[in-house]
mmCIF file of C-alpha atoms in Angstrom:
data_model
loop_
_atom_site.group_PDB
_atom_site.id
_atom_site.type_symbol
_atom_site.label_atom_id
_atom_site.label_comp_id
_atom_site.label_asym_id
_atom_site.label_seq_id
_atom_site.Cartn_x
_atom_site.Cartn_y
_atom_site.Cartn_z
ATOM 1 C CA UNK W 1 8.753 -7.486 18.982
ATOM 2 C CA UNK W 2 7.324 -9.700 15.757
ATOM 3 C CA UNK W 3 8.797 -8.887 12.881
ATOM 4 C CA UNK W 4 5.948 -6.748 10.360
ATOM 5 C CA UNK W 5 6.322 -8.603 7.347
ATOM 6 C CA UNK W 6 4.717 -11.593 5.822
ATOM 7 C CA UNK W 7 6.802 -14.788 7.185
ATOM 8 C CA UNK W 8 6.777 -18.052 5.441
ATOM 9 C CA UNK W 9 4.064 -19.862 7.214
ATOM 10 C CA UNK W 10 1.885 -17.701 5.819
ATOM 11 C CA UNK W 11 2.853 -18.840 2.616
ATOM 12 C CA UNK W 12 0.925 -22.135 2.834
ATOM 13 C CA UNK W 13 -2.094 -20.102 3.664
ATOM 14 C CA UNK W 14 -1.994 -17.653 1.731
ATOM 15 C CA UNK W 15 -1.101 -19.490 -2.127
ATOM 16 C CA UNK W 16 -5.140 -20.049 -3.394
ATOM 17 C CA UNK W 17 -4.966 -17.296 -5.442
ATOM 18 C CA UNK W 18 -4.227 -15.525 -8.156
ATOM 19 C CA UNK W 19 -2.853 -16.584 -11.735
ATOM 20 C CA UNK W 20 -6.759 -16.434 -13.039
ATOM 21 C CA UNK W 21 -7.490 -13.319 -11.157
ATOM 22 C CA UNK W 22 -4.495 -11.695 -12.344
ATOM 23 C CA UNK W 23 -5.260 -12.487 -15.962
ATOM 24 C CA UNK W 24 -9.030 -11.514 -15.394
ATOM 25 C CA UNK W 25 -7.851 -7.776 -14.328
ATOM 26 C CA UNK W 26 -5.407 -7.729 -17.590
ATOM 27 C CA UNK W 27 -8.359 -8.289 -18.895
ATOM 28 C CA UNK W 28 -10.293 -5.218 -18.042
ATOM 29 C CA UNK W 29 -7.077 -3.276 -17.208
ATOM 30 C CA UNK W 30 -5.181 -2.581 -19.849
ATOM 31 C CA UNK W 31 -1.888 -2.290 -20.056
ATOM 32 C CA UNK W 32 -0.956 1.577 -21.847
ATOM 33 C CA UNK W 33 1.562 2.940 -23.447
ATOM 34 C CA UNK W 34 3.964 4.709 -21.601
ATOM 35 C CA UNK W 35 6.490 7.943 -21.072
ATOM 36 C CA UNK W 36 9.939 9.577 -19.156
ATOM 37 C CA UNK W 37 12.234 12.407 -17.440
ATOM 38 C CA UNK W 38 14.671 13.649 -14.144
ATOM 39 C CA UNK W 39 15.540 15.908 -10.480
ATOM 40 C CA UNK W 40 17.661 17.058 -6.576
ATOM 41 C CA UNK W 41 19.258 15.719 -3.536
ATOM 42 C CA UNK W 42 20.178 16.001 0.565
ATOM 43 C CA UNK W 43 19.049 14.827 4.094
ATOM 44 C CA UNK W 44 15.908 16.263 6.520
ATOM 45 C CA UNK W 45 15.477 15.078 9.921
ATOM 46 C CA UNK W 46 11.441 16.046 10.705
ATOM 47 C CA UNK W 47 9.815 16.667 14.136
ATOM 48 C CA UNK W 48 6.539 15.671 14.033
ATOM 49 C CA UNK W 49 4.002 17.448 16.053
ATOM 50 C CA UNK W 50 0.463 15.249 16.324
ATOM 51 C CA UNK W 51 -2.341 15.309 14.364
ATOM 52 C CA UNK W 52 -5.989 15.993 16.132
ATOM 53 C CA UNK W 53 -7.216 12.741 17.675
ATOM 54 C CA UNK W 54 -9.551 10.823 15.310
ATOM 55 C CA UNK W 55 -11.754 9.327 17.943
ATOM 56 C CA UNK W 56 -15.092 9.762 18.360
ATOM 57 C CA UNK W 57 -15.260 12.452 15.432
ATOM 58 C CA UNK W 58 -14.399 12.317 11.454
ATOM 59 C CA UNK W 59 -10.809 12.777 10.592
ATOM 60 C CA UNK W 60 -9.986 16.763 10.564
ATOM 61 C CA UNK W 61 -7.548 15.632 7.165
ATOM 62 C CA UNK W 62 -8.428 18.192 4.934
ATOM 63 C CA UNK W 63 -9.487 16.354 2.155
ATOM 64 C CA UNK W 64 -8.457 16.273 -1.333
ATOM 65 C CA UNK W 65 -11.812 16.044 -3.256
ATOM 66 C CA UNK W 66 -10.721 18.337 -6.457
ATOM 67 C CA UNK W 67 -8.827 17.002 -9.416
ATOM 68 C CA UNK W 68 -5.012 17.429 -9.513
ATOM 69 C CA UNK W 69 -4.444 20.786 -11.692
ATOM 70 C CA UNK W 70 -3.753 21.050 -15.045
ATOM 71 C CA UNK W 71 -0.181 20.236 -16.376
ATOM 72 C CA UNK W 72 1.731 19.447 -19.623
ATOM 73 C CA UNK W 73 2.544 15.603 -20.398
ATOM 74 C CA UNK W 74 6.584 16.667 -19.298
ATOM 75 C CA UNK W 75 5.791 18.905 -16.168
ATOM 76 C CA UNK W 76 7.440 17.079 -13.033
ATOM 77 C CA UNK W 77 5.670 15.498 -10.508
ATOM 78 C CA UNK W 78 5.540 15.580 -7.366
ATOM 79 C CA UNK W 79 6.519 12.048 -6.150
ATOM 80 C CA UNK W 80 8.518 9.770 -3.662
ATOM 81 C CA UNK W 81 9.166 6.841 -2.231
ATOM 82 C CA UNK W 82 7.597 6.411 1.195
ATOM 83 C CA UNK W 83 9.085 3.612 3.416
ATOM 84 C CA UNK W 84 8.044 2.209 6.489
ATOM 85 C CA UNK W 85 11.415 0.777 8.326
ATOM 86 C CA UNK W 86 13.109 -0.273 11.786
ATOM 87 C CA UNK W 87 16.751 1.027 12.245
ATOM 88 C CA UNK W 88 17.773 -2.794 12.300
ATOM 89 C CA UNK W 89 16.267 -3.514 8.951
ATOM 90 C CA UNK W 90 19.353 -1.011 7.655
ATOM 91 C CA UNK W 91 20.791 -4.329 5.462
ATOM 92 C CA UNK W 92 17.132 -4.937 4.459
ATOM 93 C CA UNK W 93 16.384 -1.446 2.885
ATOM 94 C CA UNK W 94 20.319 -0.892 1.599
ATOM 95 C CA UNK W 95 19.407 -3.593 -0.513
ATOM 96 C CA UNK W 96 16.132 -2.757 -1.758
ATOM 97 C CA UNK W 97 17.873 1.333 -2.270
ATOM 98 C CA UNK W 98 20.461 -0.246 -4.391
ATOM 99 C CA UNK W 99 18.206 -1.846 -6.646
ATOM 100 C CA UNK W 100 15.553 0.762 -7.158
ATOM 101 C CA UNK W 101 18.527 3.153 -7.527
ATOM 102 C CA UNK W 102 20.123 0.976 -10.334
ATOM 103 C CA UNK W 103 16.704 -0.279 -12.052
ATOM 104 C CA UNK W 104 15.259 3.348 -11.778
ATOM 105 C CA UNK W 105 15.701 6.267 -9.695
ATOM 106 C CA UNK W 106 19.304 6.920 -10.628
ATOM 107 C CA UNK W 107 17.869 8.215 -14.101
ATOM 108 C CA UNK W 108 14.893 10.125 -12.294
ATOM 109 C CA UNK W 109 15.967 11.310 -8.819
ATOM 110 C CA UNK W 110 12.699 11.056 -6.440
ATOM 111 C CA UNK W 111 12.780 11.594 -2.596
ATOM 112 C CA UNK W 112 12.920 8.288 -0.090
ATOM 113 C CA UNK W 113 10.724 9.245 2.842
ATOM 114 C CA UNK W 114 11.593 7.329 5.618
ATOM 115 C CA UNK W 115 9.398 6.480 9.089
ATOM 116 C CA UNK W 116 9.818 4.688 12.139
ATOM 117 C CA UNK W 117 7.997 4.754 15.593
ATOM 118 C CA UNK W 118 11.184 5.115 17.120
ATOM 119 C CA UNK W 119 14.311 7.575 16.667
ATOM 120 C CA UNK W 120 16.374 7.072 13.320
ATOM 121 C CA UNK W 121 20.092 6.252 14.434
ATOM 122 C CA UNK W 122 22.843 8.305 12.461
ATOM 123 C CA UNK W 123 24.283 5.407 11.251
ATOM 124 C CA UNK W 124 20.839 4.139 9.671
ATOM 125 C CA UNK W 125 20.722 8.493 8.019
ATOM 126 C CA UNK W 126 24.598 7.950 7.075
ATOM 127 C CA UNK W 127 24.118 5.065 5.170
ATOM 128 C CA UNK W 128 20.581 5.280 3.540
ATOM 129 C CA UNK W 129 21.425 8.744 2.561
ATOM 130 C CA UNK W 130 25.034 7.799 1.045
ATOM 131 C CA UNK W 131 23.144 5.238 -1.628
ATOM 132 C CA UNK W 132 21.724 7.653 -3.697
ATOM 133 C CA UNK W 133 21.782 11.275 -4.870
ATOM 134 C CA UNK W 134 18.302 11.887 -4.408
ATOM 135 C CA UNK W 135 16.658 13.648 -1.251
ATOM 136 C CA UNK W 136 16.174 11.489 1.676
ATOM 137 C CA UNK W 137 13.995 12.867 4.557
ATOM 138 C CA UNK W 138 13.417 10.710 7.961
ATOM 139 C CA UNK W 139 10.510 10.963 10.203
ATOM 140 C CA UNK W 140 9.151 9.726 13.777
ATOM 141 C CA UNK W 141 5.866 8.590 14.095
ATOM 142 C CA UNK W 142 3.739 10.007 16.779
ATOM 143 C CA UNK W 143 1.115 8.424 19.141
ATOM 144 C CA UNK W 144 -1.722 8.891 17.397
ATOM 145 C CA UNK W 145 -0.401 7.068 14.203
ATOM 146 C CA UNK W 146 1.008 4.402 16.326
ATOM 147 C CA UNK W 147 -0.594 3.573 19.281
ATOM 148 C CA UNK W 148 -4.018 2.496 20.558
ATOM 149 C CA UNK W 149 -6.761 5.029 20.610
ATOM 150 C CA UNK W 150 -8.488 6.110 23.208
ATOM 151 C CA UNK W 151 -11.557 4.213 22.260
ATOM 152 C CA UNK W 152 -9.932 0.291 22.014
ATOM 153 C CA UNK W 153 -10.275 -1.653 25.151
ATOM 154 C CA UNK W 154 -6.821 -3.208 25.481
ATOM 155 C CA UNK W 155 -7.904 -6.184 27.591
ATOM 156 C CA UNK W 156 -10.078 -7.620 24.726
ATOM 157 C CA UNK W 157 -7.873 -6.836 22.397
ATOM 158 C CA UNK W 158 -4.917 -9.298 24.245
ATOM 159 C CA UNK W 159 -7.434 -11.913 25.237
ATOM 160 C CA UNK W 160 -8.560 -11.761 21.482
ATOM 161 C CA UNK W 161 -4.837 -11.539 20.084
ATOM 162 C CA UNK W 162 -4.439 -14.997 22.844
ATOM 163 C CA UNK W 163 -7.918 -16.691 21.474
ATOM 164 C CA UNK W 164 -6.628 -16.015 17.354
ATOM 165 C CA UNK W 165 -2.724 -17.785 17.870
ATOM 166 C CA UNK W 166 -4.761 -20.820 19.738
ATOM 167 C CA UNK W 167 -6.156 -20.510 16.164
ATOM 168 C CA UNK W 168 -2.501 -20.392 14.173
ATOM 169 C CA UNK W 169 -3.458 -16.873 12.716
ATOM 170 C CA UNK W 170 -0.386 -15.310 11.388
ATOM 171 C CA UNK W 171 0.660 -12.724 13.549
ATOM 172 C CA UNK W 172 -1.775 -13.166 15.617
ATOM 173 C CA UNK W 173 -0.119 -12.472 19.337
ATOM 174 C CA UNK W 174 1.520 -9.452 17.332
ATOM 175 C CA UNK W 175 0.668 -6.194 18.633
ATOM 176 C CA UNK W 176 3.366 -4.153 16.546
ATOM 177 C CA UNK W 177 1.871 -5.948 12.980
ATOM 178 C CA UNK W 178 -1.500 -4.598 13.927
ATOM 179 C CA UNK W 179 -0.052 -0.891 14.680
ATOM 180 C CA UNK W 180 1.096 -1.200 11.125
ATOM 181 C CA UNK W 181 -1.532 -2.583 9.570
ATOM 182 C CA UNK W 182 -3.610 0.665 11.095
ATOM 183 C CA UNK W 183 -0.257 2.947 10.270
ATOM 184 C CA UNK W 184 -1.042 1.832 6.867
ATOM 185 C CA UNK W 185 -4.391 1.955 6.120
ATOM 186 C CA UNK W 186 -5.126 5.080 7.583
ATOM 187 C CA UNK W 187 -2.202 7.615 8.875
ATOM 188 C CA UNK W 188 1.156 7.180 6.093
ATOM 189 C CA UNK W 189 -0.625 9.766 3.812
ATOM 190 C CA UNK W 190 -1.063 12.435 7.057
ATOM 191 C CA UNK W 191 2.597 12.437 7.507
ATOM 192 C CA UNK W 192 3.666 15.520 7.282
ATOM 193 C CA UNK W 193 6.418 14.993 5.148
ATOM 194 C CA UNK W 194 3.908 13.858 2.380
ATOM 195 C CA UNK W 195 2.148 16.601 2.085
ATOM 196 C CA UNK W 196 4.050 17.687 -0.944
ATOM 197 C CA UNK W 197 3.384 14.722 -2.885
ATOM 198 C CA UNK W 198 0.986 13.666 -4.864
ATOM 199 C CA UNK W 199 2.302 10.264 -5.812
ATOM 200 C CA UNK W 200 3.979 7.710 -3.662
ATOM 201 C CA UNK W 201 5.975 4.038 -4.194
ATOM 202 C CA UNK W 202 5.757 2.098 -1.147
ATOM 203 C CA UNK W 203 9.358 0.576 -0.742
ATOM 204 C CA UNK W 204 9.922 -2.551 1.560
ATOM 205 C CA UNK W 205 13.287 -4.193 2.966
ATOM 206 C CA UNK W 206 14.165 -7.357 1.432
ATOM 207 C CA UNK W 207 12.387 -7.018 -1.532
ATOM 208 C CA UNK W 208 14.128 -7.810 -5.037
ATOM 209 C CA UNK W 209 13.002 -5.435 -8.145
ATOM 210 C CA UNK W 210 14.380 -7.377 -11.175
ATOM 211 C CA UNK W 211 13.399 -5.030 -14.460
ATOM 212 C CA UNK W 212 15.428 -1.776 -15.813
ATOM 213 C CA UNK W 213 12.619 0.690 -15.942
ATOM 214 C CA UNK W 214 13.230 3.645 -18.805
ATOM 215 C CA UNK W 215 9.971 5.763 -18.041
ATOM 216 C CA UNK W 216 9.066 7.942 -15.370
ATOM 217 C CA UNK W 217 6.516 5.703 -13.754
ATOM 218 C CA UNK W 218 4.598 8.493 -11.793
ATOM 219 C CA UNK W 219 4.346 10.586 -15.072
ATOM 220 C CA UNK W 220 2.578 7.893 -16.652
ATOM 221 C CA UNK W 221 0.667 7.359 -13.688
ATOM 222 C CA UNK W 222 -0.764 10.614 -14.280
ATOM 223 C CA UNK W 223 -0.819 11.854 -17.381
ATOM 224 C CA UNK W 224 -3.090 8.752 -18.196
ATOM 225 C CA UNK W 225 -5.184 9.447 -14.823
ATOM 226 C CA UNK W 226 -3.957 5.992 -13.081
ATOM 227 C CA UNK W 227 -4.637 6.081 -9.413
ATOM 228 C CA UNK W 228 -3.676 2.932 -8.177
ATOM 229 C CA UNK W 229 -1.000 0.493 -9.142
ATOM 230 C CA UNK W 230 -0.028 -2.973 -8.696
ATOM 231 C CA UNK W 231 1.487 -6.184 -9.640
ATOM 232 C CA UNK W 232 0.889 -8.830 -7.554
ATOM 233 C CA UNK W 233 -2.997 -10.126 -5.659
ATOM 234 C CA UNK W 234 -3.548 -12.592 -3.433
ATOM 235 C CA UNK W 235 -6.352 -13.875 -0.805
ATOM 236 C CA UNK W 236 -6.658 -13.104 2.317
ATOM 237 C CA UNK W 237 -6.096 -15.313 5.765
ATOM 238 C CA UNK W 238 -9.678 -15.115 6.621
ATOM 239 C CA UNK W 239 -8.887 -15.537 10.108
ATOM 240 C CA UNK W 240 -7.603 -12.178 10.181
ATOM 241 C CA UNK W 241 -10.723 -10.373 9.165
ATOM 242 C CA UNK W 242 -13.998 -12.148 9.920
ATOM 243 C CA UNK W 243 -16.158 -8.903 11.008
ATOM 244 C CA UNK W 244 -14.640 -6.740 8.115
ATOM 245 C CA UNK W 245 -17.081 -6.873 5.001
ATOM 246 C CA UNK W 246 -20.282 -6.652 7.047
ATOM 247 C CA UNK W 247 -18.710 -3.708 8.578
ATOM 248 C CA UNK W 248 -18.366 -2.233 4.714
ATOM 249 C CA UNK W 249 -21.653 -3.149 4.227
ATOM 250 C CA UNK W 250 -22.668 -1.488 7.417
ATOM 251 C CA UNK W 251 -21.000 1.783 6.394
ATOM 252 C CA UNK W 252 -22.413 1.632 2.931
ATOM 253 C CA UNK W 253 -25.900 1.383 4.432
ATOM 254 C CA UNK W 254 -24.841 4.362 7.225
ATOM 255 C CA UNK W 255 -23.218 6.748 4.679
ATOM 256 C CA UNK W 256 -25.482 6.546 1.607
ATOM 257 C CA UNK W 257 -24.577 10.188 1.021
ATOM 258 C CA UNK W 258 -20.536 8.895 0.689
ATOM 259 C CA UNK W 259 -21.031 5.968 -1.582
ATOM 260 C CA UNK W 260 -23.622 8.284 -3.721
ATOM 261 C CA UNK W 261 -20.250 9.599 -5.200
ATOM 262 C CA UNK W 262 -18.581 6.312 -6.237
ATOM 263 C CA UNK W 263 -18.864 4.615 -9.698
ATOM 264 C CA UNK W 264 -22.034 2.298 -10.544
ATOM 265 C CA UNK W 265 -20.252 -1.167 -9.696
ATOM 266 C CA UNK W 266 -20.739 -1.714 -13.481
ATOM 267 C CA UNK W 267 -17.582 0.731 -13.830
ATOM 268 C CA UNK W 268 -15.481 -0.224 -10.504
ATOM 269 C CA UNK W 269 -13.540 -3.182 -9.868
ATOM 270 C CA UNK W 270 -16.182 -4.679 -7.328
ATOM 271 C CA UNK W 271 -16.007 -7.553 -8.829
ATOM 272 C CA UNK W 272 -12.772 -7.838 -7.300
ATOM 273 C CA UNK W 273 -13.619 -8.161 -3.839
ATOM 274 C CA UNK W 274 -16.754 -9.955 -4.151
ATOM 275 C CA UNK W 275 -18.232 -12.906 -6.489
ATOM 276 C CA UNK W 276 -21.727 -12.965 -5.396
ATOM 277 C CA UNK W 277 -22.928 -9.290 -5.839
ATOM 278 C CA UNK W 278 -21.859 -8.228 -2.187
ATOM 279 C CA UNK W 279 -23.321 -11.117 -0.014
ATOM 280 C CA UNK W 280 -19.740 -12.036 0.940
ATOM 281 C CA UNK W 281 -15.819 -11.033 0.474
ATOM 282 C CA UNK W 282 -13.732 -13.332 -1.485
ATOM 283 C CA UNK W 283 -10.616 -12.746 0.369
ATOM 284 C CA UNK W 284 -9.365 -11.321 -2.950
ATOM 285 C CA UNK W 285 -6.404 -8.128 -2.327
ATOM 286 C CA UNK W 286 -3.522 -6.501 -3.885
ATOM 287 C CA UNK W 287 -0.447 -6.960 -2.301
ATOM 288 C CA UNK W 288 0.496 -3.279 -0.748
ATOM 289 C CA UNK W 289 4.011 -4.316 0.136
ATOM 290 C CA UNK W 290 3.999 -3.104 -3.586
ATOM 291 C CA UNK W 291 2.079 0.131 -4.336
ATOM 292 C CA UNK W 292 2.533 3.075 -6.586
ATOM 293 C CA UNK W 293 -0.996 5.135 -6.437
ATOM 294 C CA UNK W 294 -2.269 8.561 -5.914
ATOM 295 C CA UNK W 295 -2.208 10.221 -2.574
ATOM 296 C CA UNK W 296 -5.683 11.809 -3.175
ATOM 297 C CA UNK W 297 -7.524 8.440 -3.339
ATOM 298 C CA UNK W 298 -6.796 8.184 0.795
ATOM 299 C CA UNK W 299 -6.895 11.875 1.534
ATOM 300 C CA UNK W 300 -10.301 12.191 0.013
ATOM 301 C CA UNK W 301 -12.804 12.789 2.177
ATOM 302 C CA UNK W 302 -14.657 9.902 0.680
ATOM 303 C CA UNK W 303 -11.685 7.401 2.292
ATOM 304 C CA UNK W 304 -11.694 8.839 5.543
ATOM 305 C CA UNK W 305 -14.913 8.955 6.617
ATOM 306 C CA UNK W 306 -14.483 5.115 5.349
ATOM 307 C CA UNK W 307 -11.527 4.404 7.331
ATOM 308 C CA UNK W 308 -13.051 6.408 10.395
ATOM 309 C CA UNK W 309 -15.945 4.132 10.159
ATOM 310 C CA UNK W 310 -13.761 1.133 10.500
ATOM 311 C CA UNK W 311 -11.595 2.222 13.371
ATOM 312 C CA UNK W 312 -14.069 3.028 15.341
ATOM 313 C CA UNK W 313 -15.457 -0.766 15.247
ATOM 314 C CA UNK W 314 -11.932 -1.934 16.888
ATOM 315 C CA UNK W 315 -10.789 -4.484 13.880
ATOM 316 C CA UNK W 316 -7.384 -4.107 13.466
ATOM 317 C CA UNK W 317 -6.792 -4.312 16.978
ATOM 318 C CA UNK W 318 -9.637 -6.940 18.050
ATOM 319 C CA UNK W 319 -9.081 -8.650 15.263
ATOM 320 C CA UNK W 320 -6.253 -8.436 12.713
ATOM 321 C CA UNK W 321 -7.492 -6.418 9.944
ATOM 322 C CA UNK W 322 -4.718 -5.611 7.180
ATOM 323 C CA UNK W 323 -3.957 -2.425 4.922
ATOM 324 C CA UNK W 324 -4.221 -4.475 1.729
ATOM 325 C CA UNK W 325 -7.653 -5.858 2.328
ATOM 326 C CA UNK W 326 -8.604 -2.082 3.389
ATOM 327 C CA UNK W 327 -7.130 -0.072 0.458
ATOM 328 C CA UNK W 328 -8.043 -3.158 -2.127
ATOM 329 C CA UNK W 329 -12.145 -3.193 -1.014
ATOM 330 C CA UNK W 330 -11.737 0.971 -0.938
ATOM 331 C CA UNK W 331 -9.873 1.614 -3.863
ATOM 332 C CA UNK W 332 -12.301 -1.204 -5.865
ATOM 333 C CA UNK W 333 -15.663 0.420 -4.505
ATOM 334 C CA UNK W 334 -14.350 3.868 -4.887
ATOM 335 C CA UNK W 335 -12.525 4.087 -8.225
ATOM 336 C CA UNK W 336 -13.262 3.288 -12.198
ATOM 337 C CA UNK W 337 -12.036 0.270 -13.754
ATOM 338 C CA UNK W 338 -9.377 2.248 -15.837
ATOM 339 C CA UNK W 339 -8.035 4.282 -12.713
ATOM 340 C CA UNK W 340 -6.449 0.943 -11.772
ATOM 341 C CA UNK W 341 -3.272 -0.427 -13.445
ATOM 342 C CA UNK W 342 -1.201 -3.617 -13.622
ATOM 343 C CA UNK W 343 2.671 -2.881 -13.276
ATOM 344 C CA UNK W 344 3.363 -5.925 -15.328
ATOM 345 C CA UNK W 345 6.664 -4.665 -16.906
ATOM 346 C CA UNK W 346 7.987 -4.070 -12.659
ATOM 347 C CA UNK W 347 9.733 -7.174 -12.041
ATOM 348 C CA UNK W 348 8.680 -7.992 -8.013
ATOM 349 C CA UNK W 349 9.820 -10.496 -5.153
ATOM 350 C CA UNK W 350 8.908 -10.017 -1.825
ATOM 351 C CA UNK W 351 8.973 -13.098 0.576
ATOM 352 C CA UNK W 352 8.439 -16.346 -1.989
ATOM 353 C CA UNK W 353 6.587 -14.563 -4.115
ATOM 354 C CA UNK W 354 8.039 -13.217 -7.472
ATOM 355 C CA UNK W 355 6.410 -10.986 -10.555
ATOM 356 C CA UNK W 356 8.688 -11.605 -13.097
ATOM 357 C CA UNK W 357 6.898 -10.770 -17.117
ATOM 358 C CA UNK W 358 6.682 -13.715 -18.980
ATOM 359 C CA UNK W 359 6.685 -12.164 -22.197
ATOM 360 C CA UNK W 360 9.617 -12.078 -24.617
ATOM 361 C CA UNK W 361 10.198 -8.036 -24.973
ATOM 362 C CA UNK W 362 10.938 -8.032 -21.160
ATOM 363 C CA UNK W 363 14.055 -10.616 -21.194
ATOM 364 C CA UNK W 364 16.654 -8.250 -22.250
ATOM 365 C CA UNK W 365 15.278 -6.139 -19.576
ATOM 366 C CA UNK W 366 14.543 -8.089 -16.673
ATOM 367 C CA UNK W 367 16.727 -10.452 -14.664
ATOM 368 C CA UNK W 368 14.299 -12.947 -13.608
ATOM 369 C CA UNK W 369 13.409 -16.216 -14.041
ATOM 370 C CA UNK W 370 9.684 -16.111 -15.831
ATOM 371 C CA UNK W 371 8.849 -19.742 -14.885
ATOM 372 C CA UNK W 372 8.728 -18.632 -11.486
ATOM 373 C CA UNK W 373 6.333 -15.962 -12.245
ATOM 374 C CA UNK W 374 3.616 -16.858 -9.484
ATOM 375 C CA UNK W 375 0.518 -16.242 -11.970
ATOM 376 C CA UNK W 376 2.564 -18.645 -14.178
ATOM 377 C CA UNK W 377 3.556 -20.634 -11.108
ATOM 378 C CA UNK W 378 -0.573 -21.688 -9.896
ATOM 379 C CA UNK W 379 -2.278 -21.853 -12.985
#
């Protein structure tokens, strides 16, 4: 089975992009000022019953419409790490554990949620578990968050998979990629062993963090109302999603009583996603193999009638559509400017890609090299 993750000849295809963009969002997204704190520990094995079938019919999700209640600036939050992971990427996500662990957590103790569509081996609990102090909690995914619905015709979608790698999509012939792609964009926040948490940090094998972070990140993310972060944007292979902004225009047009409750585009970050007032998509993303954001911007009702409407069309299994396109076009139609926020000070590598900060205050704090910064590197 192809491996999920971004593989290096999609580097070539993918570098267009973003030192200007990134500077552009600093522009209208601020970086703030910032705060800190700590808590438990142990090891949960889940069985996961499945949700209701989403085809045909709107998610049955209860949604999550209402603000988050009231709290002091120092109450805890409720927050984790949610990570994605194959029992044979064990080296891949040791490493990752030992960083965040060293760089952050060991100061602040949140839970590492772990899924797989298959079993979790003891030796993969033994060892994840044994690298920090914190809670870790390991889950199974179910049919209905990874699998075809009932509604995709699988022929098409392995004659189209065959017609896209004549084409030399990435990951095209992959059927597992496109699973996660849909995992991603539509199911991770129905798990039930999120439904505690109202924060998450999306955690990848064979990443490098590079910066010692002294504040609780999630505190800041919401005690100054952030609901999605980021540090890296690229553009998309547009191979991989040719049908997917007509089919958010389509849903605009179908749903007018949905989009009534987003900001004027004045306010959002639509600009993002599109440089000629909607005609087209730019190919323009964040990068969700990094992601710290609220859990109620995808379990609003808002996002799931959104993502209902584009599962029901077939793309990520006809064609290739990815999470980060899907939560970068949602999350810029559907939140304010200042809900968004750029993790500059979280030194990132994943693949040949590296955040590192380039400004002075960082070096004592990060371990990176800031002339490979990749805004710095294709300006």
């Amino acid at each position: 089975m192809n491996n999920w993750r971004v593989a290096g000849k999609q580097r070539l295809l993918i570098v267009v992009a973003l030192g200007l963009l990134t500077i552009s969002l600093l522009f209208f997204l601020p970086v703030n000022n910032i705060s800190s704190l700590n808590n438990p520990s142990s090891q949960h094995d889940v069985d996961v019953s499945p949700p209701p079938s989403t085809a045909g019919k709107e998610s049955t999700y209860e949604p999550v419409d209402a603000p988050l209640a009231s709290f002091e600036d120092d109450d805890p939050v409720r927050a984790c790490f949610v990570i994605l992971v194959r029992n044979r990427e064990l080296d891949g996500i040791s490493s990752t554990i030992r960083q965040i662990e060293a760089r952050f957590n060991k100061k602040f103790q949140y839970p590492y949620i772990f899924l797989n569509d298959d079993e979790f081996t003891q030796d993969f609990k033994d060892t994840t578990s044994s690298l920090t102090t914190a809670d870790t909690r390991y889950g199974k995914l179910d049919d209905q968050m990874w699998g075809y619905p009932s509604f995709i015709n699988q022929s098409l979608a392995a004659h189209n998979r065959e017609e896209m790698a004549k084409l030399n999509i990435p990951y095209a012939e992959s059927e597992s990629y496109r699973h996660m792609c849909r995992f991603q964009s539509g199911f991770f926040f129905r798990h039930p062993l999120l439904d505690e948490f109202d924060y998450y940090w999306r955690l990848e094998p064979d990443v490098d963090y590079y910066c010692d972070l002294n504040y609780d990140v999630f505190k800041f993310m919401r005690n100054n109302n952030k609901k999605y972060g980021f540090n890296i944007a690229f553009r998309e292979f547009g191979g991989t999603v040719p049908s997917l902004w007509q089919t958010v225009l389509d849903f605009q047009r179908d749903r007018p009583e949905v989009v009534q409750h987003w900001p004027v585009r004045e306010d959002s970050l639509w600009r993002f996603v599109t440089d000629n007032d909607g005609e087209s998509y730019n190919l323009c993303h964040f990068w969700t193999n990094f992601e710290i954001a609220s859990l109620e911007v995808w379990r609003s009702n808002d996002y799931l009638k959104f993502f209902n409407y584009l599962d029901q069309t077939g793309g990520f299994f006809y064609e290739r559509w990815g999470d980060a396109p899907v939560h970068s076009i949602a999350a810029s139609m559907m939140l304010r400017k200042d809900e968004f926020h750029f993790f500059n000070d979280i030194g990132y590598r994943h693949t040949a890609y590296t955040h590192c900060p380039v400004e002075p205050e960082f070096r004592s704090k990060c371990s990176c090299d800031p002339e490979k910064n990749f805004g710095k590197m294709i300006i």
